[in-house]
Coordinates of C-alpha atoms and ligand atoms in Angstrom, one line a residue:
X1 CA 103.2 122.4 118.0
X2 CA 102.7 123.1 114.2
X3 CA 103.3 119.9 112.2
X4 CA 103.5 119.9 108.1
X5 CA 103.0 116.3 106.6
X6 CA 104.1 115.9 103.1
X7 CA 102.4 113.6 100.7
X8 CA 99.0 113.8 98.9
X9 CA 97.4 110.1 99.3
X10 CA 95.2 108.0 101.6
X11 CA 98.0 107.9 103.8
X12 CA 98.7 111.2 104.4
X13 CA 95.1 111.7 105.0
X14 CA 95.3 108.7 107.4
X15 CA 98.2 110.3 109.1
X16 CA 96.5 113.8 109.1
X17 CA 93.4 112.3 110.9
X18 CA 95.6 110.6 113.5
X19 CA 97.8 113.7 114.3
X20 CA 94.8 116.1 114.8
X21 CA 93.7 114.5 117.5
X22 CA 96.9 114.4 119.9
X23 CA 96.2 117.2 122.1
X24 CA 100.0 118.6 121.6
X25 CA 98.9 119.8 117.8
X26 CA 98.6 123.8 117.1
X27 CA 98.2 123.8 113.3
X28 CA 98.6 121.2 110.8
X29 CA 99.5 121.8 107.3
X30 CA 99.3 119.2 104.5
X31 CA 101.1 119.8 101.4
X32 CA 99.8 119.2 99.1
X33 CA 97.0 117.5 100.2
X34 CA 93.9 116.2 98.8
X35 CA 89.8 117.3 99.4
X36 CA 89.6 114.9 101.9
X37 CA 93.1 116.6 104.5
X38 CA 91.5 120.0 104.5
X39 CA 89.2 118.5 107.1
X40 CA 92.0 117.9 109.8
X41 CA 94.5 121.1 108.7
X42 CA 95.2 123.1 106.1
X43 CA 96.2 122.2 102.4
X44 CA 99.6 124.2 101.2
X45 CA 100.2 124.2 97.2
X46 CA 103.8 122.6 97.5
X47 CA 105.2 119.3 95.8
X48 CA 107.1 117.1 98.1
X49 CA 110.5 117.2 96.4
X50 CA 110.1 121.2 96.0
X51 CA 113.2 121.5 99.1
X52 CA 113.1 125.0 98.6
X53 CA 109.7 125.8 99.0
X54 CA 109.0 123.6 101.8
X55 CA 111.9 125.3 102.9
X56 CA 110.4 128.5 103.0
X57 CA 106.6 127.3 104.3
X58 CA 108.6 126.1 107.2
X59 CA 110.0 129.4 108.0
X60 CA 107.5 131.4 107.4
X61 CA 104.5 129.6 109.0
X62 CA 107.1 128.5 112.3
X63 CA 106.8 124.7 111.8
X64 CA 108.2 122.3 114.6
X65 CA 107.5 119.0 113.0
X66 CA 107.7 118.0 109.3
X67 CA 106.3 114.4 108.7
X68 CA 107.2 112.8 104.9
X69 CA 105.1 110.7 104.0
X70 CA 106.2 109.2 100.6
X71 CA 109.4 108.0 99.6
X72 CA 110.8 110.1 96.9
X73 CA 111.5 113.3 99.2
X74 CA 113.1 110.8 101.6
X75 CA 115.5 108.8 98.8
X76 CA 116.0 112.3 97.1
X77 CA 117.6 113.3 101.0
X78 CA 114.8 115.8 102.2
X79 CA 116.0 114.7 105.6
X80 CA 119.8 115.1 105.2
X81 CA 118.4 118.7 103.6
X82 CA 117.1 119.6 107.2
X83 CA 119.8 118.8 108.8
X84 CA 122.3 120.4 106.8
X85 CA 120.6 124.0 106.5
X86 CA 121.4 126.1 109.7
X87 CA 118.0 127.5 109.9
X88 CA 116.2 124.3 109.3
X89 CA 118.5 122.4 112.2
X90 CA 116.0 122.5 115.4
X91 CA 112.8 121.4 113.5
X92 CA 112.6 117.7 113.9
X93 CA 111.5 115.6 110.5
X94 CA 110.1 112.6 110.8
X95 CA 111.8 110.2 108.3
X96 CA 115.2 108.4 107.6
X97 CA 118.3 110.4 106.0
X98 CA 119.0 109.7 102.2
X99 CA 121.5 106.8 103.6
X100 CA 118.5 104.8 105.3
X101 CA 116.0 105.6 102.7
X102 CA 118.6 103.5 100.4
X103 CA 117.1 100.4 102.0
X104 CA 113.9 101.4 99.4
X105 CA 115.8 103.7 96.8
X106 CA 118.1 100.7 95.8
X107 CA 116.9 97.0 95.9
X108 CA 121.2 96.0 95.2
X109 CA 121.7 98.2 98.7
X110 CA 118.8 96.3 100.7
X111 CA 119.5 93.2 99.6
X112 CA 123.3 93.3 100.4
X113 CA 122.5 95.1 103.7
X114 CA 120.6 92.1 104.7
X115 CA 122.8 89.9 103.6
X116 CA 125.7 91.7 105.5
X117 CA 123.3 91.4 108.7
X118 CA 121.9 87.6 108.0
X119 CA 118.3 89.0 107.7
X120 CA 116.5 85.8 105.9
X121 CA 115.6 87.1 102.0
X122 CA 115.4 85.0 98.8
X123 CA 118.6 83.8 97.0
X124 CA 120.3 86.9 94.9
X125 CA 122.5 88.2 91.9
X126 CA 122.7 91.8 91.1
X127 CA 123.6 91.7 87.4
X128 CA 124.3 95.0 84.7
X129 CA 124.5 95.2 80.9
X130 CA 128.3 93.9 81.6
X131 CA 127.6 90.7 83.0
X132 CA 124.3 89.8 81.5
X133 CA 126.1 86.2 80.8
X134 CA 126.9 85.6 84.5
X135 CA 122.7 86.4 84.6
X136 CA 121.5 84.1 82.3
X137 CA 123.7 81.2 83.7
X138 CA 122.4 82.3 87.1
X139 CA 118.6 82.0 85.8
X140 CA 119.7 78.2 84.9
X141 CA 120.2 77.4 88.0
X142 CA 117.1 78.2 89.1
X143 CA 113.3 76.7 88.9
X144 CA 110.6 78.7 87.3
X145 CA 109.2 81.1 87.9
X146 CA 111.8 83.6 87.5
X147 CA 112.0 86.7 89.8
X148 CA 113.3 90.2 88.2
X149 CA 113.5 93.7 90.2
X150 CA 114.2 96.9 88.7
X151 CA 117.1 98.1 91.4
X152 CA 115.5 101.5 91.4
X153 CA 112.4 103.2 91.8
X154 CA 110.4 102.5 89.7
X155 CA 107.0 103.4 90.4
X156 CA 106.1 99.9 92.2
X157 CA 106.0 98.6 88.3
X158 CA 110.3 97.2 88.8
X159 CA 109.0 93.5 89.3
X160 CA 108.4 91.1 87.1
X161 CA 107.7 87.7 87.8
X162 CA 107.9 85.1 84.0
X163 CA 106.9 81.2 84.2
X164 CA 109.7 80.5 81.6
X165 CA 113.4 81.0 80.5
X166 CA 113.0 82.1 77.8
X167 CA 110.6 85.2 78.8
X168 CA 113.1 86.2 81.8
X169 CA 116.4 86.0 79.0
X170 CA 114.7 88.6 76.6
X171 CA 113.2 91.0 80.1
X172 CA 116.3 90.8 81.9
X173 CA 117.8 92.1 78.7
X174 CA 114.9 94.9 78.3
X175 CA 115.3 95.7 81.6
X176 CA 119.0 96.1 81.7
X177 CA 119.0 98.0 78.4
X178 CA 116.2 100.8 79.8
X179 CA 112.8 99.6 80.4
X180 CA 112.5 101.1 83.5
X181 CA 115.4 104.0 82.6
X182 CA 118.3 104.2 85.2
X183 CA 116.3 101.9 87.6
X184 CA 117.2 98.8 86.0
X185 CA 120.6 99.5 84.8
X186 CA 120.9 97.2 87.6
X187 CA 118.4 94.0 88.1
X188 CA 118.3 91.5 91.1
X189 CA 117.6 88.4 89.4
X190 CA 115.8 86.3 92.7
X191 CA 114.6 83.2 93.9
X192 CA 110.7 82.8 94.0
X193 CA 109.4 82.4 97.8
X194 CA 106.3 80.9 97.4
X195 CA 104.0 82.2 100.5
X196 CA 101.8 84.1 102.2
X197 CA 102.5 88.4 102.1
X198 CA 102.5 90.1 105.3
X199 CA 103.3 94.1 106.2
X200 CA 104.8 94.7 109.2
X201 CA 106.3 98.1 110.4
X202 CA 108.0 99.9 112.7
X203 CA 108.9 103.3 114.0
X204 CA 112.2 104.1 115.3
X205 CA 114.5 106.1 116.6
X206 CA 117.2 104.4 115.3
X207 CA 117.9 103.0 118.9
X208 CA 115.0 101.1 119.9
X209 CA 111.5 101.1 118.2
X210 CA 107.7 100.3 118.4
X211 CA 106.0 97.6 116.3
X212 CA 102.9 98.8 115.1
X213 CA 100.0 96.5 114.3
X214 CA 100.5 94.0 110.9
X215 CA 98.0 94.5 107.7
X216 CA 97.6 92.5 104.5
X217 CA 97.4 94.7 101.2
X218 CA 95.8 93.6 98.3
X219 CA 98.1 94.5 95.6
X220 CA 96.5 93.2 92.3
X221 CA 93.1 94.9 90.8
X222 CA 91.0 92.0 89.9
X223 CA 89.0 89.6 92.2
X224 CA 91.0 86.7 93.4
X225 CA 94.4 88.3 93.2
X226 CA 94.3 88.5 89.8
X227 CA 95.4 91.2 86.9
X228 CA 98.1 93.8 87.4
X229 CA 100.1 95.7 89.8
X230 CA 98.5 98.4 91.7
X231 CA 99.8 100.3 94.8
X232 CA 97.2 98.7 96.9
X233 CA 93.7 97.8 96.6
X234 CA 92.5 97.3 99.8
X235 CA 94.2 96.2 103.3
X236 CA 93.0 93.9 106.2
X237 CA 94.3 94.5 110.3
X238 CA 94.9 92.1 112.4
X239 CA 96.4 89.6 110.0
X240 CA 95.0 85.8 111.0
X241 CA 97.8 84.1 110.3
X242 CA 100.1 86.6 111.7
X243 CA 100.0 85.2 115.7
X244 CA 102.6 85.2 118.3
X245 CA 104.9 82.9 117.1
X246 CA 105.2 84.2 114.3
X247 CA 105.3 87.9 114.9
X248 CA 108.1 87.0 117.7
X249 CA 110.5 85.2 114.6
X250 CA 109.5 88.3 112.9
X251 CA 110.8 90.3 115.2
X252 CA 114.0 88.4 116.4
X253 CA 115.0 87.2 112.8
X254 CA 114.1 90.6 111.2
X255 CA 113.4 93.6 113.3
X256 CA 116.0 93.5 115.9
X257 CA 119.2 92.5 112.9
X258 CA 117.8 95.5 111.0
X259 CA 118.0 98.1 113.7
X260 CA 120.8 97.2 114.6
X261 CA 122.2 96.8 111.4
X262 CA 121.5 100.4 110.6
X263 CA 123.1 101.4 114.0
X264 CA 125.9 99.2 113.2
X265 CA 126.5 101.2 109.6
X266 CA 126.1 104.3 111.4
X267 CA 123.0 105.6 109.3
X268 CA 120.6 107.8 111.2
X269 CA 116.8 106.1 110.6
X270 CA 114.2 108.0 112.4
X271 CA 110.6 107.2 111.2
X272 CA 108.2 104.5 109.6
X273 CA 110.1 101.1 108.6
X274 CA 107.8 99.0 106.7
X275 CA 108.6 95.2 106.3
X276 CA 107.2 93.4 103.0
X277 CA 107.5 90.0 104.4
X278 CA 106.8 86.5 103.0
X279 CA 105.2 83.7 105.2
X280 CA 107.0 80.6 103.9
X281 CA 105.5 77.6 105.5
X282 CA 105.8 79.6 109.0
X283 CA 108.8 81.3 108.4
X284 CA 108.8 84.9 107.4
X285 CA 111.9 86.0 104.8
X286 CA 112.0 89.8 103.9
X287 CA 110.7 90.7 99.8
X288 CA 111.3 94.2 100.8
X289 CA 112.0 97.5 102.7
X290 CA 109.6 100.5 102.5
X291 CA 111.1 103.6 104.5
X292 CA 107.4 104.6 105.5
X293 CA 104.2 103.9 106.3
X294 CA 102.1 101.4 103.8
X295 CA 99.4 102.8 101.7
X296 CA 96.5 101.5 102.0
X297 CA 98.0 99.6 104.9
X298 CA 98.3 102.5 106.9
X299 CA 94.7 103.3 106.7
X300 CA 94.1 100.3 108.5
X301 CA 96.6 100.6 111.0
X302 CA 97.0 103.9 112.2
X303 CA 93.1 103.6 112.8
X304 CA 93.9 100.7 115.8
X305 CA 96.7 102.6 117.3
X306 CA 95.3 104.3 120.6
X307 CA 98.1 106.0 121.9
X308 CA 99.0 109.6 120.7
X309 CA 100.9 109.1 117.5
X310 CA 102.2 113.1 117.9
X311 CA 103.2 112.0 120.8
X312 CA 105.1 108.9 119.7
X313 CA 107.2 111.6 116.7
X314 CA 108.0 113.8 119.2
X315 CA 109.7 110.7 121.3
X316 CA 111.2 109.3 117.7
X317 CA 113.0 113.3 117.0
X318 CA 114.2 113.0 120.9
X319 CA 115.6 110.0 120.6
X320 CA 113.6 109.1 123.8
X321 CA 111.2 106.1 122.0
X322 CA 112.3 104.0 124.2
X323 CA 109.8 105.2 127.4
X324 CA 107.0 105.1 124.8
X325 CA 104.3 102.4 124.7
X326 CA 101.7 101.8 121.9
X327 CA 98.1 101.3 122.9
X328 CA 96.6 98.6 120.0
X329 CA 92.5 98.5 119.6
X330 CA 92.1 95.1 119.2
X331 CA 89.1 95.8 117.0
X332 CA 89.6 94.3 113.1
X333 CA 90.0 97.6 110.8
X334 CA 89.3 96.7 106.8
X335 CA 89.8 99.6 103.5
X336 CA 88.7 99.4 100.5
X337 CA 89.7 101.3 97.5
X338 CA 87.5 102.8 95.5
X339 CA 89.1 103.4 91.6
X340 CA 89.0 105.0 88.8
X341 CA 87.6 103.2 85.5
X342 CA 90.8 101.8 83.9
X343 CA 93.3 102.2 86.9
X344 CA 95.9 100.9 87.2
X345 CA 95.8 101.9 83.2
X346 CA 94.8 104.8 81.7
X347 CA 91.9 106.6 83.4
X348 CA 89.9 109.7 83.6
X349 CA 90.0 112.2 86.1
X350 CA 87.4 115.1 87.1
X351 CA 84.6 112.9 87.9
X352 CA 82.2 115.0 91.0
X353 CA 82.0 112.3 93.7
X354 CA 78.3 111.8 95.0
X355 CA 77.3 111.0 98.2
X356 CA 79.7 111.5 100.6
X357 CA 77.8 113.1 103.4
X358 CA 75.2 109.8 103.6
X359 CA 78.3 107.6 104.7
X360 CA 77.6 106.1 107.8
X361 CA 79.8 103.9 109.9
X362 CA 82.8 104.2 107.8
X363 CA 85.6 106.6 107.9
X364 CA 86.5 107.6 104.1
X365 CA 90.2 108.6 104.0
X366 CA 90.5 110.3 100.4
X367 CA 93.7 109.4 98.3
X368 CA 93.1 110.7 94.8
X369 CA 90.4 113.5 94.8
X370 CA 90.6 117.4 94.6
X371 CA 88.4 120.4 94.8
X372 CA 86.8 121.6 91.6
X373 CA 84.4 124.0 91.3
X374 CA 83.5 123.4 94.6
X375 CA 82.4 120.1 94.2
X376 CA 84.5 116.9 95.1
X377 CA 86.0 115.6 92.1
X378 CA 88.6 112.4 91.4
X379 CA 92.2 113.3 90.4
X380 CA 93.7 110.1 90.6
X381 CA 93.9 106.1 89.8
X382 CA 92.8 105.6 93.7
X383 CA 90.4 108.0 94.5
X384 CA 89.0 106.7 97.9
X385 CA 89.9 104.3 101.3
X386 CA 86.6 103.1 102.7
X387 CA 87.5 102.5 106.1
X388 CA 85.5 100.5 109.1
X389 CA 85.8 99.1 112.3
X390 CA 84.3 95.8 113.3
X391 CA 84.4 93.3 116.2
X392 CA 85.6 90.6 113.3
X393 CA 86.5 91.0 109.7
X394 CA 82.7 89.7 108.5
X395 CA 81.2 93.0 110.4
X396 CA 83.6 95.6 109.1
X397 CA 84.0 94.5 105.7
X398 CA 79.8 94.7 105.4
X399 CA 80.1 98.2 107.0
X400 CA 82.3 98.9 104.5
X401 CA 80.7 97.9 101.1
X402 CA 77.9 98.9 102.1
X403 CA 79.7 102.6 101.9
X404 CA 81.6 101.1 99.2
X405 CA 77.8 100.8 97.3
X406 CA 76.7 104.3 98.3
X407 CA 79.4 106.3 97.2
X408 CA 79.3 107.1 93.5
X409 CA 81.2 108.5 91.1
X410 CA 81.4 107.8 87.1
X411 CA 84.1 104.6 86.4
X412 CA 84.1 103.3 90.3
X413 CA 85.9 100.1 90.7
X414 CA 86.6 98.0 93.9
X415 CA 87.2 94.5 94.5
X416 CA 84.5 92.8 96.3
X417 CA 87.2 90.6 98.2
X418 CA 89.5 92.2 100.1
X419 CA 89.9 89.5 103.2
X420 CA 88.5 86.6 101.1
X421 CA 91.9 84.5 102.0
X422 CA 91.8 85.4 105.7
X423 CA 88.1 84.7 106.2
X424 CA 88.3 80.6 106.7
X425 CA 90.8 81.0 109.7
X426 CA 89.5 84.2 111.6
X427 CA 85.7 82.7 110.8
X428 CA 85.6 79.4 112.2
Ligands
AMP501 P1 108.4 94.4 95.7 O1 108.3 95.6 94.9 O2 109.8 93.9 95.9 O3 107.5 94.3 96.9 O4 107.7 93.3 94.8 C1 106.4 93.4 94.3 C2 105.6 92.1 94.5 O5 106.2 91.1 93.8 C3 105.6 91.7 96.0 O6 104.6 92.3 96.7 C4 105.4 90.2 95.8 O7 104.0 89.9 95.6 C5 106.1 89.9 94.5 N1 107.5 89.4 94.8 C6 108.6 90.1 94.9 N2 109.6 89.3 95.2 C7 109.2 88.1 95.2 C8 109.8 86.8 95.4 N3 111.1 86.7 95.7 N4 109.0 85.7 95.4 C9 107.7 85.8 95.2 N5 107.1 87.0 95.0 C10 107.8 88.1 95.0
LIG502 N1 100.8 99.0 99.7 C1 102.1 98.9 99.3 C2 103.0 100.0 99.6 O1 102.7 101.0 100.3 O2 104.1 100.0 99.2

């Protein structure tokens, strides 16, 4: 079959790498791409929210499968798009409709879903410009620190976390008068879970689904966790912490309610759920809802899936998941990313990437890099996943920094510690 992913990152790369080898693929087509997917398929110069054009690619180039990888063509209803155009009806897309992609495109929607479905999430108010009173009296019953979210999209930037009062009164005011624009016209003001973060995802048919193996993500750019917000840093599979017991209250608390909440609401999910999950003293509680894969988480998982993951989208569009297994490699997969100088700031882009071809050991799923000149160049904040295999964490993170080391371009960044909280527990 021919297969188009959308989505230009390390996860689409990932994803690209995964679906070339099922057996079942014809031609793959990645739009738009980066250097690193014209290895598995072919690169098409479309945006993801162009409907029209992918539209016409589809057509034209007789596509059976579309696979969207980031949000914004799912919340802005790329699915619901298919479904509604009589020409596009019999090619299956892998993704929720606008409706499910809600449970990322509005934090008010998700949190009030799981309330309506008694999935365990911190303490809430959704507050506007209207009742910014009824917020700040809110706030005082609360203990520092003081949780904020954007309700929207907002670029992974909507959440802001202050130590006193008196910083979340005057943000909770920026934020509902514009910060973020129309994405926090409405903010979630939330009780702080202190814990331990956790991904866990899904794929579904929207009747029953396959757990895919957990990661960790590394979400802040400096050493130690420390520093701002960046979409991901580096990510860690198998998860220590994350055994049995807890993966099965993870599923019965959180999994199961959800799926069949979205049944019960009648809204058609068929892809990646991703579960941003708190460990609070053994007991996970949901921060958020991604309708996708992770990125950089999924360059960690998708690399210890065995089965045929084609094979598993085709089951998902059939509604047929059910007869579907998932093959796990019990093998510890770790990623690094590589930066650009300044990311998650202001950085520059067009810098030739050297040594490439001496990688050994490692698979390098590219997220931010383009062709120029024929040379490799960067063309975004995260420019490269360094991505090994190894029998425990300790071998495939020194498989990986040794790439990590070896790969140069001008400005490279990583953090030298992705794992460092895990190693104590999976070490000893
Ligand atoms: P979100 O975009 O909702 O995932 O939030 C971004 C990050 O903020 C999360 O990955 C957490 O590290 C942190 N965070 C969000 N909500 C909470 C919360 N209620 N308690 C503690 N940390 C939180
Ligand atoms: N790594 C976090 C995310 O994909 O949202």
């Amino acid at each position: 079959m021919n297969v188009l992913i959308l989505g230009s990152g390390g996860r689409e790369h990932t994803l690209a790498w995964k679906v070339a080898q099922s057996p079942l693929l014809k031609k793959l087509f990645i739009a738009p791409g980066n250097a690193g997917t014209r290895e598995p398929g072919i690169n098409v110069d479309i945006g993801v929210e162009d409907f029209d054009a992918i539209r016409s690619f589809v057509l034209k180039e007789q596509i059976n499968m579309v696979v969207v990888g980031p949000e914004a063509p799912l919340v802005g209803g790329i699915v619901d798009f298919f479904r509604e155009d009589h020409s596009l009806k019999k090619v299956q897309v892998i993704g929720p409709t606008r409706a499910g992609a809600m449970l990322e495109g509005s934090k008010k929607f998700a949190k009030e879903f799981m309330t309506r479905h008694n999935i365990p999430t911190a303490k809430f108010q959704n507050i506007t410009l209207n009742d910014y009173d009824r917020g700040i009296d809110y706030l005082k019953t609360m203990e520092p620190p003081y949780v904020l979210k954007a309700d929207g999209l907002a670029a992974g930037k909507g959440v802001l976390i202050c130590d006193s009062i008196a910083e979340a009164e005057k943000l909770l005011k920026s934020m509902l008068e514009g910060m973020f624009g129309e994405a926090s016209k409405n903010v979630i003001i939330e009780e702080y879970l202190a814990g331990i973060e956790l991904s866990v995802f899904i794929l579904t048919d929207g009747d029953s689904y396959i757990i895919f193996p957990e990661a960790k993500d590394y979400k802040r750019i400096g050493q130690g966790d420390t520093g701002l917000n960046t979409g991901g840093m580096g990510a860690v599979s198998p998860v220590p912490f994350a055994d049995r017991v807890f993966l099965k209250k993870v599923e019965e608390r959180i999994i199961k309610p959800t799926v069949q909440g979205l049944k019960k609401e009648r809204i058609n999910y068929r892809g990646f759920l991703y579960f941003g999950l708190m460990n609070v003293i053994g007991n996970p509680y949901v921060v958020e809802y991604n309708v996708r894969m992770g990125d950089p988480e999924a360059e960690v998982v998708l690399p210890r899936v065995s089965s045929d993951l084609l094979e598993m989208f085709i089951a998902v569009a059939e509604r047929k998941l059910k007869r579907k297994k998932i093959e796990i490699d019990s093998r510890t997969v770790i990623t690094v990313m590589l930066v650009s100088g300044g990311y998650p700031g202001k950085y520059e882009k067009g810098k030739e990437i050297h040594n490439l071809n001496d990688v050994k050991n490692s698979i390098i799923f590219h997220a931010g890099t383009a062709i120029s000149e024929g040379k490799i160049v960067t063309s975004g904040g995260r420019v490269l996943a360094v991505t090994s295999y190894g029998s425990d964490m300790m071998e495939a993170l020194a498989r990986t920094y040794r790439n990590a080391d070896l790969i140069n371009f001008e400005g490279k960044y990583c953090r030298r510690d992705i794992g460092f909280d895990l190693y104590d527990e999976s070490q000893i």
